[in-house]
Short mmCIF file of C-alpha atoms and ligand atoms in Angstrom, two decimals:
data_model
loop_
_atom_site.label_atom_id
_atom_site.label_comp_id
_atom_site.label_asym_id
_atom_site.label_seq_id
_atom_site.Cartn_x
_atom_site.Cartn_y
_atom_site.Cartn_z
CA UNK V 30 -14.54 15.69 14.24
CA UNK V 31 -15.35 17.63 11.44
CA UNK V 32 -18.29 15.77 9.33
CA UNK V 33 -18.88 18.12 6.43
CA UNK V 34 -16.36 19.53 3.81
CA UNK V 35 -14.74 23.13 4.10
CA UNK V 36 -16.17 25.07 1.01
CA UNK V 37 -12.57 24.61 -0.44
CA UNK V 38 -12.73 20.90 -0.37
CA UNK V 39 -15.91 20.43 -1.39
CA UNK V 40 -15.44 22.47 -4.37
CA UNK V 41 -12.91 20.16 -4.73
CA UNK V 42 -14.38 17.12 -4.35
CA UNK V 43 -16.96 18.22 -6.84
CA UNK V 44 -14.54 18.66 -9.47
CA UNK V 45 -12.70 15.45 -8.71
CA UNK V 46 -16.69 14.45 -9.06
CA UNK V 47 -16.97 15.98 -12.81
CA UNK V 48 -13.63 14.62 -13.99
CA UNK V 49 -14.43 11.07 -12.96
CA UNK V 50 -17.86 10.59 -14.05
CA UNK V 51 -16.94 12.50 -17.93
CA UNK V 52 -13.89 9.90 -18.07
CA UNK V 53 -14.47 6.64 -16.05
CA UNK V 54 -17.26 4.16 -15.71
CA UNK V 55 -19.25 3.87 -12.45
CA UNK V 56 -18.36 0.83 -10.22
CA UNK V 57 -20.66 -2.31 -10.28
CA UNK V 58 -21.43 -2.77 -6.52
CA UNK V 59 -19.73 -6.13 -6.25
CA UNK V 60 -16.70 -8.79 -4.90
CA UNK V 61 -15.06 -6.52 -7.28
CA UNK V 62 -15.17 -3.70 -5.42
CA UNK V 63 -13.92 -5.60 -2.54
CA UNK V 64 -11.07 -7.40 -4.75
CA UNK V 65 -9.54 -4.06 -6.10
CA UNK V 66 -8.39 -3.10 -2.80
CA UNK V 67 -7.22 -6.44 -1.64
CA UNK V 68 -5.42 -7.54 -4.98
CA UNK V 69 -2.40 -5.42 -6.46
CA UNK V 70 -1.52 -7.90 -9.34
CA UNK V 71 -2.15 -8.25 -12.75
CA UNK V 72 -3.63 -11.52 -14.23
CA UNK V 73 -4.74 -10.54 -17.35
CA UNK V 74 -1.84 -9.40 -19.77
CA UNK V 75 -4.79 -7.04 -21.39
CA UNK V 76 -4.95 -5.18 -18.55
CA UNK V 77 -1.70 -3.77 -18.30
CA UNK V 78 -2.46 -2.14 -22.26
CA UNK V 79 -5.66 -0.69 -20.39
CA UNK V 80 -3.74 0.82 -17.39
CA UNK V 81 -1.03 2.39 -19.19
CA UNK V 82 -4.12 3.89 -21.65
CA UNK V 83 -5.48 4.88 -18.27
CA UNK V 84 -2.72 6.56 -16.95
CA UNK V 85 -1.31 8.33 -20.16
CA UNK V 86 -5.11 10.33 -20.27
CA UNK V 87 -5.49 10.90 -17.14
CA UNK V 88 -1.61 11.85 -16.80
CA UNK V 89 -2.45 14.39 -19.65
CA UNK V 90 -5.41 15.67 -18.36
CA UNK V 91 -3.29 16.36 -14.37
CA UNK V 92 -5.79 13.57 -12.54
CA UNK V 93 -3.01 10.68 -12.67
CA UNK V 94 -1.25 11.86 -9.31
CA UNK V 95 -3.44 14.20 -7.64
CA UNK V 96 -0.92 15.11 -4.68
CA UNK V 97 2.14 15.85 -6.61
CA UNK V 98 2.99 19.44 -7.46
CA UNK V 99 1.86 20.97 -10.50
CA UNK V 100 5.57 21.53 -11.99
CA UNK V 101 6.06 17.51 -12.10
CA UNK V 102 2.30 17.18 -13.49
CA UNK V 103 -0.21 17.10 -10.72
CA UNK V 104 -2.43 19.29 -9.10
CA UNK V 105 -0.55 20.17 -5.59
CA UNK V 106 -3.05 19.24 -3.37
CA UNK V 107 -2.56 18.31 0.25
CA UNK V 108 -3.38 15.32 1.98
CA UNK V 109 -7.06 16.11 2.65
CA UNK V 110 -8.09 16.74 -1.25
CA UNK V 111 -5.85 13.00 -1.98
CA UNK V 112 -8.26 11.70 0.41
CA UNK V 113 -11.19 13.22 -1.18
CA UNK V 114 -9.94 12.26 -4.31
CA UNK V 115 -9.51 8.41 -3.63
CA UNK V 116 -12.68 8.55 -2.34
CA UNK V 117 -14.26 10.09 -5.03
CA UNK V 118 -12.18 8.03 -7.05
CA UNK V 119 -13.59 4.60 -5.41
CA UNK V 120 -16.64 4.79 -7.31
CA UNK V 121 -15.33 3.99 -10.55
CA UNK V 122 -13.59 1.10 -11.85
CA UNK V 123 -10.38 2.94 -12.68
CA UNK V 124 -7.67 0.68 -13.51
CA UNK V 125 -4.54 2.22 -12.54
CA UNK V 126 -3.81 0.07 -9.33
CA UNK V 127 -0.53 -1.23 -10.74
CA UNK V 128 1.00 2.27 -10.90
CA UNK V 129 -0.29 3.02 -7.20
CA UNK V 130 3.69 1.74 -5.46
CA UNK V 131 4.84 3.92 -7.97
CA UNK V 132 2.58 7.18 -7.71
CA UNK V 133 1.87 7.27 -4.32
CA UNK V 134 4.95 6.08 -2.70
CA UNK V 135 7.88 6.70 -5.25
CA UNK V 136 7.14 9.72 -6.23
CA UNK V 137 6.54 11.49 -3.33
CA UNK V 138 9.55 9.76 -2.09
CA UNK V 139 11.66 11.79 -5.19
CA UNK V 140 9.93 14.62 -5.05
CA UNK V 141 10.71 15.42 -1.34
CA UNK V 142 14.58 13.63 -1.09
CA UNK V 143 15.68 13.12 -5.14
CA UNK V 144 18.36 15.22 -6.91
CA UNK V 145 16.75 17.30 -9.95
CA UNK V 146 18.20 15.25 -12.27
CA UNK V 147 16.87 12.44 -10.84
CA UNK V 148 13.30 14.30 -10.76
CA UNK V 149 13.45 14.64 -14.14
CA UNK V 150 15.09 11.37 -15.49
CA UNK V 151 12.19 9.29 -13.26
CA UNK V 152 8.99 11.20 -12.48
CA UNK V 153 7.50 12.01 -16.05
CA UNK V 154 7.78 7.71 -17.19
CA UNK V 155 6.02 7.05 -13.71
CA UNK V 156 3.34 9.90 -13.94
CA UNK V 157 2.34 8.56 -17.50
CA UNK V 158 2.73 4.80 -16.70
CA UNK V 159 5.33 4.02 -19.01
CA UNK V 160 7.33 2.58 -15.94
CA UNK V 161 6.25 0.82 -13.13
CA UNK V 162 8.04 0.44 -9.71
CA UNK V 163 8.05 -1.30 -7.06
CA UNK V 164 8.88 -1.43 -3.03
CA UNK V 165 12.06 -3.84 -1.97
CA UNK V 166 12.00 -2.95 1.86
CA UNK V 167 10.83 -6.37 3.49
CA UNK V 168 13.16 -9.20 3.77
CA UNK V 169 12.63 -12.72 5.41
CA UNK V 170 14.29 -11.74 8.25
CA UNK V 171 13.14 -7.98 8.38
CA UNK V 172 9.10 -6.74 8.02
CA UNK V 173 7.96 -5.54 10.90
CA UNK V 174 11.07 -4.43 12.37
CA UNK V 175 12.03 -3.37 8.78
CA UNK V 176 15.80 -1.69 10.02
CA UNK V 177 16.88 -5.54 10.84
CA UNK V 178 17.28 -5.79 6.83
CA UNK V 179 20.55 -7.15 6.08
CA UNK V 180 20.78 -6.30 2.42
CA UNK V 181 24.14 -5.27 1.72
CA UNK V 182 25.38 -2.40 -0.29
CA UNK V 183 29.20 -1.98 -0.32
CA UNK V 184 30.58 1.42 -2.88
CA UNK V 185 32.99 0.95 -5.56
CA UNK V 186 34.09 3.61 -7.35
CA UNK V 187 31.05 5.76 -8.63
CA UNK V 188 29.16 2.21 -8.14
CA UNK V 189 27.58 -0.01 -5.32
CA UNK V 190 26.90 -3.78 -5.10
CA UNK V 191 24.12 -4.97 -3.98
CA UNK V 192 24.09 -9.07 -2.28
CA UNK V 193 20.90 -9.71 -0.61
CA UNK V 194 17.29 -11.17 -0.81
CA UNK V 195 13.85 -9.59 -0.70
CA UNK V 196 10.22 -10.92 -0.39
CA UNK V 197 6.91 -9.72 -0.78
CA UNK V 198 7.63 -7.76 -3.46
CA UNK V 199 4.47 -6.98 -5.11
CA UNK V 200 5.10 -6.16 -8.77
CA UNK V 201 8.24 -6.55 -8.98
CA UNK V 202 8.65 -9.10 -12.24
CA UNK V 203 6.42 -6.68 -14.32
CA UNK V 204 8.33 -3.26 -12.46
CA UNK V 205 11.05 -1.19 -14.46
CA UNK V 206 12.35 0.68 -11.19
CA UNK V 207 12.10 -0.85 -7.38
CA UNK V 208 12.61 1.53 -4.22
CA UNK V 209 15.72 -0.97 -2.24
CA UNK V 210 16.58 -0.13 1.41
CA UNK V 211 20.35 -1.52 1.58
CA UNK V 212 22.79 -1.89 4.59
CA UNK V 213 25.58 0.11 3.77
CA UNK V 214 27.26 0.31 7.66
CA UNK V 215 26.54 -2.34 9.85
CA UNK V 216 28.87 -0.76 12.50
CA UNK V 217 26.21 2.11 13.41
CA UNK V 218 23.01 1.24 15.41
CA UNK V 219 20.51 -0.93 12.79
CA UNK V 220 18.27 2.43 12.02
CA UNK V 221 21.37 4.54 10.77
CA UNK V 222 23.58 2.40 8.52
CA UNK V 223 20.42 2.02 6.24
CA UNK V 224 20.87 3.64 2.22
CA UNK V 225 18.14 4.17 -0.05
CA UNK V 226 18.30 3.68 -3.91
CA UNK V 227 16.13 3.07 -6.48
CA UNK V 228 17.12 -0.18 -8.23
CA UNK V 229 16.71 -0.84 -12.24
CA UNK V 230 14.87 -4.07 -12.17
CA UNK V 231 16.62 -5.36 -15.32
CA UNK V 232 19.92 -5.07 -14.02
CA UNK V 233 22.47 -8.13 -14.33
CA UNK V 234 22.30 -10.23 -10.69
CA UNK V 235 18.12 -9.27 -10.40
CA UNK V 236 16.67 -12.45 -10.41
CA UNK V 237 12.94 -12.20 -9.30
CA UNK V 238 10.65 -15.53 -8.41
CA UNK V 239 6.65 -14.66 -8.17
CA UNK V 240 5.36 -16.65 -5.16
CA UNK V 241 1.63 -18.10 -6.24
CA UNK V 242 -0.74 -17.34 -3.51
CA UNK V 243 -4.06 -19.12 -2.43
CA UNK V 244 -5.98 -16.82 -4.43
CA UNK V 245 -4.33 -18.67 -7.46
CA UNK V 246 -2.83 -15.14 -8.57
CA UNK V 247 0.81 -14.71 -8.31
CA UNK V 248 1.42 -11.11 -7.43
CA UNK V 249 4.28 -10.87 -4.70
CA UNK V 250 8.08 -12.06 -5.62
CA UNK V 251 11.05 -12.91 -3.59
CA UNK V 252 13.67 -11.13 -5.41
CA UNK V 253 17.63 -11.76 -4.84
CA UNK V 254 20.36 -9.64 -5.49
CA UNK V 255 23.47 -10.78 -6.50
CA UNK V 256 26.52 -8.48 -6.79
CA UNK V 257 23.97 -5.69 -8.75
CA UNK V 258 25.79 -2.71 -9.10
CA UNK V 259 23.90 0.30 -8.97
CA UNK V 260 25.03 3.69 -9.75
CA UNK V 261 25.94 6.12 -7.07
CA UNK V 262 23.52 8.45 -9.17
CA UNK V 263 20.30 6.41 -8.47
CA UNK V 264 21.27 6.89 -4.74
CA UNK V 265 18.43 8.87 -2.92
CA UNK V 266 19.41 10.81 0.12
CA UNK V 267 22.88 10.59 1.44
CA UNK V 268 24.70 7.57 2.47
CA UNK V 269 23.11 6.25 5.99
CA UNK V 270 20.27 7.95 5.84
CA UNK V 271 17.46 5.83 3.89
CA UNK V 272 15.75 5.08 6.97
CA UNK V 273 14.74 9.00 7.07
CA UNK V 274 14.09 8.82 3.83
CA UNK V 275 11.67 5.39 3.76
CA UNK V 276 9.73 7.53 6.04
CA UNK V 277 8.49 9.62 3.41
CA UNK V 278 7.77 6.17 1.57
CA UNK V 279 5.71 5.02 4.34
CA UNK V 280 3.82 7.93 5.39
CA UNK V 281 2.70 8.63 1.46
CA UNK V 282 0.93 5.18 2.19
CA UNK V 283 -1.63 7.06 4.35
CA UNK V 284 -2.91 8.59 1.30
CA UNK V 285 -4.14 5.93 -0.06
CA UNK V 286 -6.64 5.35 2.87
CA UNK V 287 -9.17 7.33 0.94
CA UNK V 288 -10.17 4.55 -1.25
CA UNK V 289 -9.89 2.52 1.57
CA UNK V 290 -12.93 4.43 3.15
CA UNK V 291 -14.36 5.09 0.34
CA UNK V 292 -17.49 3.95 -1.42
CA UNK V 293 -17.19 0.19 -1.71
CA UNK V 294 -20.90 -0.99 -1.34
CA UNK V 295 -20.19 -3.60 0.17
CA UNK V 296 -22.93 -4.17 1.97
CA UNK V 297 -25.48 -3.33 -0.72
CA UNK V 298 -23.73 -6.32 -2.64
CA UNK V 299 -23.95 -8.77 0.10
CA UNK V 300 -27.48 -7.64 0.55
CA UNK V 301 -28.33 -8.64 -3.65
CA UNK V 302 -26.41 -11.80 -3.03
CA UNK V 303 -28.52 -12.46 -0.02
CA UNK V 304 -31.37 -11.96 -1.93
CA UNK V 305 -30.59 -14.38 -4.91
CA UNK V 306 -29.74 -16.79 -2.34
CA UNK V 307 -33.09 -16.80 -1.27
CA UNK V 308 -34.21 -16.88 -4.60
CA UNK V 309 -32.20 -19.86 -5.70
CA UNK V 310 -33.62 -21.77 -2.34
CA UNK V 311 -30.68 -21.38 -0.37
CA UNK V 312 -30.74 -19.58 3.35
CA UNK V 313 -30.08 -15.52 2.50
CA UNK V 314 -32.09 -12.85 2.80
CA UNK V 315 -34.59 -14.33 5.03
CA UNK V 316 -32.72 -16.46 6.98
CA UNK V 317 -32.41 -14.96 10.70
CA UNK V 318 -28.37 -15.30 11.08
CA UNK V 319 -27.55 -13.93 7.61
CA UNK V 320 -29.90 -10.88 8.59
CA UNK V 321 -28.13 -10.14 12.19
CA UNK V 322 -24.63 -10.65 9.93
CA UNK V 323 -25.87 -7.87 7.26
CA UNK V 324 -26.81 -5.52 10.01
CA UNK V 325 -23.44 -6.35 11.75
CA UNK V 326 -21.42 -5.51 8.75
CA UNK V 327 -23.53 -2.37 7.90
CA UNK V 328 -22.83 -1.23 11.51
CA UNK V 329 -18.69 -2.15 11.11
CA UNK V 330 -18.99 -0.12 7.75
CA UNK V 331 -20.70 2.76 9.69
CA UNK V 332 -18.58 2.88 12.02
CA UNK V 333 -15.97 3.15 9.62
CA UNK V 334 -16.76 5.67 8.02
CA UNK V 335 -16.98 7.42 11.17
CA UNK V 336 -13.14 6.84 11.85
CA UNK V 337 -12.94 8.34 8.02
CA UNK V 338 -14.14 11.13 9.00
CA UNK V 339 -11.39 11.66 11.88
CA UNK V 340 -8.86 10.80 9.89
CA UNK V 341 -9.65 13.40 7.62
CA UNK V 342 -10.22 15.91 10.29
CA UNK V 343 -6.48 15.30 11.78
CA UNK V 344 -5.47 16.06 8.04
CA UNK V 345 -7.19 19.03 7.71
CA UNK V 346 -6.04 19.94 11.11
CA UNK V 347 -2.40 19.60 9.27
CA UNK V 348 -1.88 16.83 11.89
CA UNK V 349 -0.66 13.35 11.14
CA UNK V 350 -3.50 10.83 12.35
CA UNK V 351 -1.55 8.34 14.52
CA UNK V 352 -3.87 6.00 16.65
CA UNK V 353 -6.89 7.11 14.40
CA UNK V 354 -5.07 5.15 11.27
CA UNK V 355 -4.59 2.47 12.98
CA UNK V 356 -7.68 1.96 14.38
CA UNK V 357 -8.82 1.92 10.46
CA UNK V 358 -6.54 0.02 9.20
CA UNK V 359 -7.68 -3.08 11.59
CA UNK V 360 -11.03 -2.32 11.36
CA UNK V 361 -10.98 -2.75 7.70
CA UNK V 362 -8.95 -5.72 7.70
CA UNK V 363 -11.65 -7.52 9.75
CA UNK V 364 -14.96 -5.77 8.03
CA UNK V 365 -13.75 -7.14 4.87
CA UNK V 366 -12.78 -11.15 6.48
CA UNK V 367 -16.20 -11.28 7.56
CA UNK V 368 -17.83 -9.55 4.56
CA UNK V 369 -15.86 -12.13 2.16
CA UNK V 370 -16.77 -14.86 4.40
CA UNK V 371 -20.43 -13.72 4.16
CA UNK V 372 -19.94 -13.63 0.60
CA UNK V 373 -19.15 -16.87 0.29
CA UNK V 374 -21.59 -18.33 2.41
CA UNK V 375 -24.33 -16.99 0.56
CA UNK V 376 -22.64 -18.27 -2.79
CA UNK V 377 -23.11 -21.71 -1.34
CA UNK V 378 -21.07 -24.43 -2.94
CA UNK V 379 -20.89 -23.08 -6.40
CA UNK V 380 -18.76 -20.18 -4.87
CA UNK V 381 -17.15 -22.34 -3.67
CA UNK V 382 -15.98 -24.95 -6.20
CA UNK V 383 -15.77 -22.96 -9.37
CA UNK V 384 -14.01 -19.43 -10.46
CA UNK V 385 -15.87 -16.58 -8.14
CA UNK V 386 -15.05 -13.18 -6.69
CA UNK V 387 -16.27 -13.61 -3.84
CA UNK V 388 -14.44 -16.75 -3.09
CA UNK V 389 -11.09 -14.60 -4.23
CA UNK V 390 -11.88 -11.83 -2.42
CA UNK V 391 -11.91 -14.27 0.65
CA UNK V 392 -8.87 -15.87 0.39
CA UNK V 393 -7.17 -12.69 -0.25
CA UNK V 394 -9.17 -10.89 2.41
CA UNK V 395 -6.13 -12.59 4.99
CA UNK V 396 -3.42 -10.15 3.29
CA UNK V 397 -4.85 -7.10 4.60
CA UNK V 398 -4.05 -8.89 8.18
CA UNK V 399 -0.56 -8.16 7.00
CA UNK V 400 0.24 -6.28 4.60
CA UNK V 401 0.89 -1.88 5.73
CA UNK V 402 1.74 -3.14 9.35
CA UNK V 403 -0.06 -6.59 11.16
CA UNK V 404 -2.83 -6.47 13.04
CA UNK V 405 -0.26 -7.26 16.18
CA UNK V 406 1.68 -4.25 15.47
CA UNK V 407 -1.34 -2.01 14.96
CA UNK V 408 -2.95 -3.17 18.49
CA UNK V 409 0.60 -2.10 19.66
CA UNK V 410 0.21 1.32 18.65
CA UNK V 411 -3.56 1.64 19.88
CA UNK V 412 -2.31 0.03 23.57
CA UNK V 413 0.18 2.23 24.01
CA UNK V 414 -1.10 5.84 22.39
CA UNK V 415 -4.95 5.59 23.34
CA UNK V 416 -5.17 2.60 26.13
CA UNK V 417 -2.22 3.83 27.57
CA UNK V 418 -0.47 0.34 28.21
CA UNK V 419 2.68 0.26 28.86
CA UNK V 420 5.60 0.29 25.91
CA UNK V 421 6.79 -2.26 24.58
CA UNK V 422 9.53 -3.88 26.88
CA UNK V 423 12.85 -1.87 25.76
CA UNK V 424 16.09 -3.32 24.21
CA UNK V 425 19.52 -1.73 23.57
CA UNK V 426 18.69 -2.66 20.17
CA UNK V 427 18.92 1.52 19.15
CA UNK V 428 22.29 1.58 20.87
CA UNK V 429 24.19 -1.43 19.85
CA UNK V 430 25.76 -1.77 16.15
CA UNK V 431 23.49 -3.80 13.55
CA UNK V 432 26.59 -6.32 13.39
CA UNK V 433 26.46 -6.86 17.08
CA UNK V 434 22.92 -7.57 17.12
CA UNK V 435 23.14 -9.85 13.95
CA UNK V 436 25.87 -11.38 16.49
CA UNK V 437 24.07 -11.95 19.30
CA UNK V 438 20.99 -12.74 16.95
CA UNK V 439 23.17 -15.73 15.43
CA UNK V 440 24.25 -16.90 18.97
CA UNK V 441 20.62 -17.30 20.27
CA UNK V 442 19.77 -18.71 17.31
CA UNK V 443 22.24 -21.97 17.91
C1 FAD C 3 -0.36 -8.34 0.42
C2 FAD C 3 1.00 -7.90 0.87
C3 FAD C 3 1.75 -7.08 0.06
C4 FAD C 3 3.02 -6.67 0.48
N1 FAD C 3 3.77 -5.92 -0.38
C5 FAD C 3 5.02 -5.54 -0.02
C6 FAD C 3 5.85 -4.84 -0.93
O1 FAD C 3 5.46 -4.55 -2.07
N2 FAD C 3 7.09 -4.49 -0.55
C7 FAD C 3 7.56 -4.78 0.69
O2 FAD C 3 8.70 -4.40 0.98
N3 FAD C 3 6.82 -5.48 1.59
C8 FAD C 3 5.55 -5.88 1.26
N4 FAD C 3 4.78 -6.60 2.14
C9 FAD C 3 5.38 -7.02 3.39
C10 FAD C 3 4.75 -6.45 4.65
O3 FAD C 3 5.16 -5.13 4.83
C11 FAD C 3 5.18 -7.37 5.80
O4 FAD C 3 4.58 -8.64 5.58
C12 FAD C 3 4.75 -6.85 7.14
O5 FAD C 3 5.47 -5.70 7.48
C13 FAD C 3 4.95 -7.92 8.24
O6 FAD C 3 6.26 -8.38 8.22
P1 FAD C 3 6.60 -9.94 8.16
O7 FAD C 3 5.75 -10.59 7.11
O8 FAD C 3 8.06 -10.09 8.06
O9 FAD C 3 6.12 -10.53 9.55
P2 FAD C 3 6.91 -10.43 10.94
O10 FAD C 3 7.30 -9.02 11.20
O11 FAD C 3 7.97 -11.48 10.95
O12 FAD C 3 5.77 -10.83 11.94
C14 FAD C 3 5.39 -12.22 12.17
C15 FAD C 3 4.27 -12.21 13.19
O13 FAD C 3 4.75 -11.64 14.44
C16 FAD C 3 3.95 -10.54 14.82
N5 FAD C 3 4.81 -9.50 15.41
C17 FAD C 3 5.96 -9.00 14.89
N6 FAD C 3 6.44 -8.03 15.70
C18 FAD C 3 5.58 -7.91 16.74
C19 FAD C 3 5.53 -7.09 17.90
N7 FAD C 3 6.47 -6.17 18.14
N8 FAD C 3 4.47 -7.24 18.74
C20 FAD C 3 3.50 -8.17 18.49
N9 FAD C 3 3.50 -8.98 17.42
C21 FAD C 3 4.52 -8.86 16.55
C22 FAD C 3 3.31 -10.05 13.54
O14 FAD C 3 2.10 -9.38 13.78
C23 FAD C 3 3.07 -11.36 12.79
O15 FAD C 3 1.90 -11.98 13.23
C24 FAD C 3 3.52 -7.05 1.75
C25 FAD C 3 2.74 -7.89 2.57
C26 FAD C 3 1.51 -8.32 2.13
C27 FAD C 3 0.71 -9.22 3.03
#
């Protein structure tokens, strides 16, 4: 594990360092910090004026998509510097979160698999913010075993149709452009009849319902397609092979585990909030139990950043981090549930009754349980690559047709 930059990357990070603090404003050590990496929506309609601002300067300046190559208006770093980025990045309140499906998962997705004209009619309005997009891949009856979607995409002429449903869509009623995984052969095994396009949101037959959450925010959709035709031209990849393609969608989602591991002060928040508890004559930071909790959670975010650092080593190494991610990914999903529990503890019943981050940032701390693979499926992965458990019982479900299994799925169903 390597602990310290290479001089290249900390050069680097030091310029990421230089940019940031000339152009954005230091984080306040708060819920905040926690919110901004569990909520994706926008509530305010402000904000969205302030992002695009955001992302037109920064697009100008080559700091709005770090990774991308310098000919479509980034700086062609690898994965490493994106992680050193987000992580520099993490310490100021930068406000371009609803352009992150876009940035970090579109584009790459284009810039590896689109045509040039494609390239050029889609990347510049999504560097500068001037169109957001979205991710259609999950369906009710499809998330973690994404190739059972049953979207269907049938060509006609130089056109498809589209007759389906999607859910969790986050963004999608305020996204221009969503990235749709569509069935166009159920007769081949469920991972290879799978095509790729990128979907116009306003098209006729897109009708897109936000679905309010516990948080009180509405930021996910169901979205249903009915007999939208899009053009073969915003096809990505050839036909039947989207599921090779959403790969490129899904890994570019490990680059955004920089901010993940970055800087949130967590702790150091909890730890004022303890102390105005005390100060208001509630239990905090002098009460026994909320002292063992703060060490707990400092140790959890230690450790953390210790699994950071491996991450970034297996980068640097020009090795994908397999078990390593995932070991993150639920680590940080249950750091933050008992930091936002914490949180609202300490609050005591004003957090509780009234408008308060902290009580937000705990009822949105159960999406990160979900959301970028479950907690199940990531305790999959880490019993089978570093416990060494045993697979997974094995179907014929990579052998038989996706219409057979939809068969036999119907029949067991009854
Ligand atoms: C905040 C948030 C934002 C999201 N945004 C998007 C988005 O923008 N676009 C998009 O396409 N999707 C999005 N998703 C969807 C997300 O990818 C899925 O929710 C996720 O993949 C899980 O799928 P599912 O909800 O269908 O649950 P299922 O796959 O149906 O799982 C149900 C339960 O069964 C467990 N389970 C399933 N398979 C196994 C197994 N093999 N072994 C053990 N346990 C298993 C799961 O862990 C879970 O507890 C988002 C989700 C969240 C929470």
């Amino acid at each position: 594990m390597d602990f310290l930059d290479t001089p290249q990357e900390a050069a680097f990070r030091a310029e990421c360092r230089a940019w940031l603090e000339a152009h954005a404003t230091p984080r306040e050590r708060s819920a905040g910090t926690v919110l901004s990496i569990l909520e994706t929506g926008l509530d305010d309609p402000g904000e969205l004026e302030r992002a695009r601002a955001w992302q037109a300067m920064a697009a100008d300046e080559g700091w709005a998509c770090v990774s991308w190559p310098r000919e479509y208006g980034g700086r062609g770093v690898g994965l490493t510097e994106q992680i050193i980025w987000g992580h520099e990045a993490s310490r100021f309140e930068i406000p371009d979160h609803v352009f992150r499906i876009g940035t970090m998962l579109g584009g790459p997705t284009i810039i590896v698999h689109g045509t040039p004209e494609q390239k050029a009619r889609w990347l510049p309005p999504l560097l500068r913010g001037e169109e957001i997009w979205c991710q259609l891949f999950s369906e009710p009856g499809a998330g973690s075993d994404l190739a059972a979607l049953s979207t269907r995409a049938e060509r006609d002429g130089d056109e498809w149709v589209v007759n389906g449903q999607k859910v969790w869509s986050s963004g999608a009623h305020y996204s221009k452009r969503g990235m749709l995984l569509a069935r166009t052969d159920p007769d081949v095994p469920k991972h290879k009849g799978i095509t790729y396009f990128v979907l116009d949101m306003e098209a006729p037959g897109v009708e897109i319902r936000p679905l309010r959450q516990m948080t009180g925010g509405a930021h996910f959709n169901e979205v249903f397609l009915n007999d939208v035709r899009i053009p073969d031209a915003d096809r990505v990849g050839d036909p039947e092979d989207g599921w090779r393609v959403s790969q490129t969608t899904l890994l570019s989602e490990r680059g955004s585990l920089g901010e993940m591991l970055g800087e949130l002060g967590m702790v150091e928040a909890l730890i004022a909030l303890a102390r105005e508890a005390t100060a208001g004559g509630r239990p905090g930071a002098d009460d026994p139990l909320v002292r063992q909790e703060l060490a707990r959670l400092f140790t959890e975010s230690a450790v953390l950043r210790y699994i950071g650092f491996r991450i970034v080593t297996a980068f640097s190494h020009g090795r994908l981090p397999g078990a390593e991610a995932s070991v993150a990914k639920l680590a940080m999903a249950k750091l933050l549930s008992h930091a936002t529990a914490l949180g609202v503890r300490l609050g005591g019943p004003a957090a509780l009754s009234g408008p308060d981050p902290w009580r937000t940032a705990f009822l949105a701390a159960p999406s990160l349980h979900i959301a970028g693979g479950s907690d199940q499926i990531q305790r999959n992965i880490i019993g089978e690559r570093v416990l060494g458990l045993p697979k997974e019982p094995s179907s014929d479900d990579r052998q038989i047709s996706f219409r057979e299994l939809a068969a036999r799925a119907a029949t067991a169903r009854t």
